[in-house]
PDB file of C-alpha atoms in Angstrom:
ATOM      1  CA  ASP A   1      63.903 121.333  81.291  1.00  0.00           C
ATOM      2  CA  LYS A   2      67.342 119.877  81.889  1.00  0.00           C
ATOM      3  CA  GLU A   3      68.004 116.287  80.875  1.00  0.00           C
ATOM      4  CA  ILE A   4      69.615 114.202  83.609  1.00  0.00           C
ATOM      5  CA  ASN A   5      71.225 110.884  82.706  1.00  0.00           C
ATOM      6  CA  PHE A   6      71.927 108.424  85.502  1.00  0.00           C
ATOM      7  CA  GLY A   7      74.420 105.616  85.703  1.00  0.00           C
ATOM      8  CA  LEU A   8      74.100 102.899  88.325  1.00  0.00           C
ATOM      9  CA  GLN A   9      76.487 100.211  89.498  1.00  0.00           C
ATOM     10  CA  ALA A  10      74.761  97.523  91.563  1.00  0.00           C
ATOM     11  CA  LYS A  11      76.720  95.175  93.808  1.00  0.00           C
ATOM     12  CA  ALA A  12      75.656  92.340  96.077  1.00  0.00           C
ATOM     13  CA  GLY A  13      76.830  92.424  99.675  1.00  0.00           C
ATOM     14  CA  ASP A  14      78.968  94.907 101.586  1.00  0.00           C
ATOM     15  CA  VAL A  15      81.681  97.251 100.347  1.00  0.00           C
ATOM     16  CA  LYS A  16      84.660  97.497 102.674  1.00  0.00           C
ATOM     17  CA  GLY A  17      86.944 100.518 102.972  1.00  0.00           C
ATOM     18  CA  GLY A  18      90.155  98.596 103.495  1.00  0.00           C
ATOM     19  CA  VAL A  19      92.850  97.898 100.954  1.00  0.00           C
ATOM     20  CA  ASN A  20      91.151  95.798  98.311  1.00  0.00           C
ATOM     21  CA  ALA A  21      90.495  95.604  94.616  1.00  0.00           C
ATOM     22  CA  GLU A  22      86.743  96.145  95.120  1.00  0.00           C
ATOM     23  CA  ILE A  23      87.146  99.885  95.831  1.00  0.00           C
ATOM     24  CA  ASP A  24      89.493 100.254  92.859  1.00  0.00           C
ATOM     25  CA  MET A  25      87.038  98.379  90.637  1.00  0.00           C
ATOM     26  CA  LEU A  26      84.172 100.675  91.718  1.00  0.00           C
ATOM     27  CA  LEU A  27      86.361 103.728  91.081  1.00  0.00           C
ATOM     28  CA  GLY A  28      87.221 102.445  87.610  1.00  0.00           C
ATOM     29  CA  GLN A  29      83.548 101.849  86.828  1.00  0.00           C
ATOM     30  CA  LEU A  30      82.618 105.288  88.157  1.00  0.00           C
ATOM     31  CA  ASN A  31      85.325 107.039  86.120  1.00  0.00           C
ATOM     32  CA  ASP A  32      84.385 105.088  82.983  1.00  0.00           C
ATOM     33  CA  ALA A  33      80.723 105.948  83.483  1.00  0.00           C
ATOM     34  CA  PHE A  34      81.423 109.691  83.538  1.00  0.00           C
ATOM     35  CA  SER A  35      83.983 109.680  80.723  1.00  0.00           C
ATOM     36  CA  MET A  36      82.477 107.239  78.204  1.00  0.00           C
ATOM     37  CA  PRO A  37      79.668 108.570  76.002  1.00  0.00           C
ATOM     38  CA  PHE A  38      76.537 106.584  75.228  1.00  0.00           C
ATOM     39  CA  ASN A  39      73.800 106.784  72.603  1.00  0.00           C
ATOM     40  CA  ASN A  40      70.104 106.280  73.154  1.00  0.00           C
ATOM     41  CA  LEU A  41      68.647 103.629  70.871  1.00  0.00           C
ATOM     42  CA  GLY A  42      67.937 105.069  67.455  1.00  0.00           C
ATOM     43  CA  GLU A  43      69.880 108.285  68.125  1.00  0.00           C
ATOM     44  CA  SER A  44      73.321 109.290  66.919  1.00  0.00           C
ATOM     45  CA  GLU A  45      73.954 112.064  69.469  1.00  0.00           C
ATOM     46  CA  GLU A  46      76.520 111.094  72.096  1.00  0.00           C
ATOM     47  CA  LYS A  47      75.516 111.802  75.675  1.00  0.00           C
ATOM     48  CA  TYR A  48      77.174 111.546  79.053  1.00  0.00           C
ATOM     49  CA  ILE A  49      75.796 110.626  82.439  1.00  0.00           C
ATOM     50  CA  SER A  50      75.393 113.449  84.912  1.00  0.00           C
ATOM     51  CA  SER A  51      74.841 111.419  88.068  1.00  0.00           C
ATOM     52  CA  PHE A  52      76.142 108.036  89.266  1.00  0.00           C
ATOM     53  CA  ILE A  53      74.660 105.758  91.918  1.00  0.00           C
ATOM     54  CA  ILE A  54      76.585 103.013  93.683  1.00  0.00           C
ATOM     55  CA  ALA A  55      73.861 100.682  94.992  1.00  0.00           C
ATOM     56  CA  ILE A  56      74.657  97.705  97.206  1.00  0.00           C
ATOM     57  CA  SER A  57      72.512  95.103  98.941  1.00  0.00           C
ATOM     58  CA  GLY A  58      74.599  95.315 102.118  1.00  0.00           C
ATOM     59  CA  THR A  59      76.303  98.211 103.868  1.00  0.00           C
ATOM     60  CA  PHE A  60      79.291 100.452 103.256  1.00  0.00           C
ATOM     61  CA  LYS A  61      81.822  99.367 105.875  1.00  0.00           C
ATOM     62  CA  LYS A  62      84.422 101.489 107.666  1.00  0.00           C
ATOM     63  CA  ASN A  63      85.518 104.354 105.460  1.00  0.00           C
ATOM     64  CA  ALA A  64      84.411 102.955 102.083  1.00  0.00           C
ATOM     65  CA  LYS A  65      82.342 106.009 101.060  1.00  0.00           C
ATOM     66  CA  SER A  66      84.939 108.561 102.125  1.00  0.00           C
ATOM     67  CA  LYS A  67      87.699 106.573 100.430  1.00  0.00           C
ATOM     68  CA  ILE A  68      85.800 106.573  97.147  1.00  0.00           C
ATOM     69  CA  LEU A  69      85.002 110.297  97.439  1.00  0.00           C
ATOM     70  CA  ARG A  70      88.657 111.147  98.159  1.00  0.00           C
ATOM     71  CA  LYS A  71      89.765 109.393  94.994  1.00  0.00           C
ATOM     72  CA  ILE A  72      87.369 110.990  92.510  1.00  0.00           C
ATOM     73  CA  GLU A  73      87.628 114.405  90.933  1.00  0.00           C
ATOM     74  CA  LYS A  74      86.219 117.235  93.020  1.00  0.00           C
ATOM     75  CA  TRP A  75      83.538 118.224  90.481  1.00  0.00           C
ATOM     76  CA  ASN A  76      82.131 114.661  90.529  1.00  0.00           C
ATOM     77  CA  LYS A  77      81.667 114.389  94.298  1.00  0.00           C
ATOM     78  CA  GLU A  78      78.224 115.978  94.297  1.00  0.00           C
ATOM     79  CA  ASN A  79      77.167 113.753  91.388  1.00  0.00           C
ATOM     80  CA  VAL A  80      77.788 110.443  93.170  1.00  0.00           C
ATOM     81  CA  SER A  81      75.206 108.842  95.468  1.00  0.00           C
ATOM     82  CA  PHE A  82      75.616 105.853  97.757  1.00  0.00           C
ATOM     83  CA  TRP A  83      72.622 103.579  98.244  1.00  0.00           C
ATOM     84  CA  ASP A  84      72.982 100.778 100.772  1.00  0.00           C
ATOM     85  CA  LYS A  85      70.325  98.321 101.917  1.00  0.00           C
ATOM     86  CA  ASP A  86      68.778 100.815 104.354  1.00  0.00           C
ATOM     87  CA  LYS A  87      68.595 103.605 101.743  1.00  0.00           C
ATOM     88  CA  ILE A  88      67.035 101.251  99.175  1.00  0.00           C
ATOM     89  CA  LEU A  89      64.418 100.070 101.699  1.00  0.00           C
ATOM     90  CA  GLU A  90      63.693 103.711 102.586  1.00  0.00           C
ATOM     91  CA  LEU A  91      63.150 104.549  98.902  1.00  0.00           C
ATOM     92  CA  ILE A  92      60.901 101.508  98.438  1.00  0.00           C
ATOM     93  CA  ASP A  93      58.782 102.552 101.429  1.00  0.00           C
ATOM     94  CA  LYS A  94      58.575 106.129 100.178  1.00  0.00           C
ATOM     95  CA  PHE A  95      57.855 105.555  96.492  1.00  0.00           C
ATOM     96  CA  TRP A  96      56.473 102.029  96.127  1.00  0.00           C
ATOM     97  CA  ALA A  97      54.205 101.932  99.131  1.00  0.00           C
ATOM     98  CA  ILE A  98      50.957 100.185  98.306  1.00  0.00           C
ATOM     99  CA  ASP A  99      48.003 101.405 100.359  1.00  0.00           C
TER     100      ASP A  99
END
């Protein structure tokens, strides 16, 4: 009976863990997603996301995931999921399999 609101940031390609603006951009989007309220269409009540997915069509290179997790607030760590190409294909096979 608990409402769960998801946020998702989709990116094409790989995400590298080196020094680059891409990690900082993802962190900014993640922080904005948790801190900025939204309204469902036709409703005035402000809501917040409770879970955030970073989905990419490639792979997370080197230490990209751990670098992102180190830079976010501790309470958010369990609310962030990383979906790379392999995870997305696994989910497609599991939930969209046509017999």
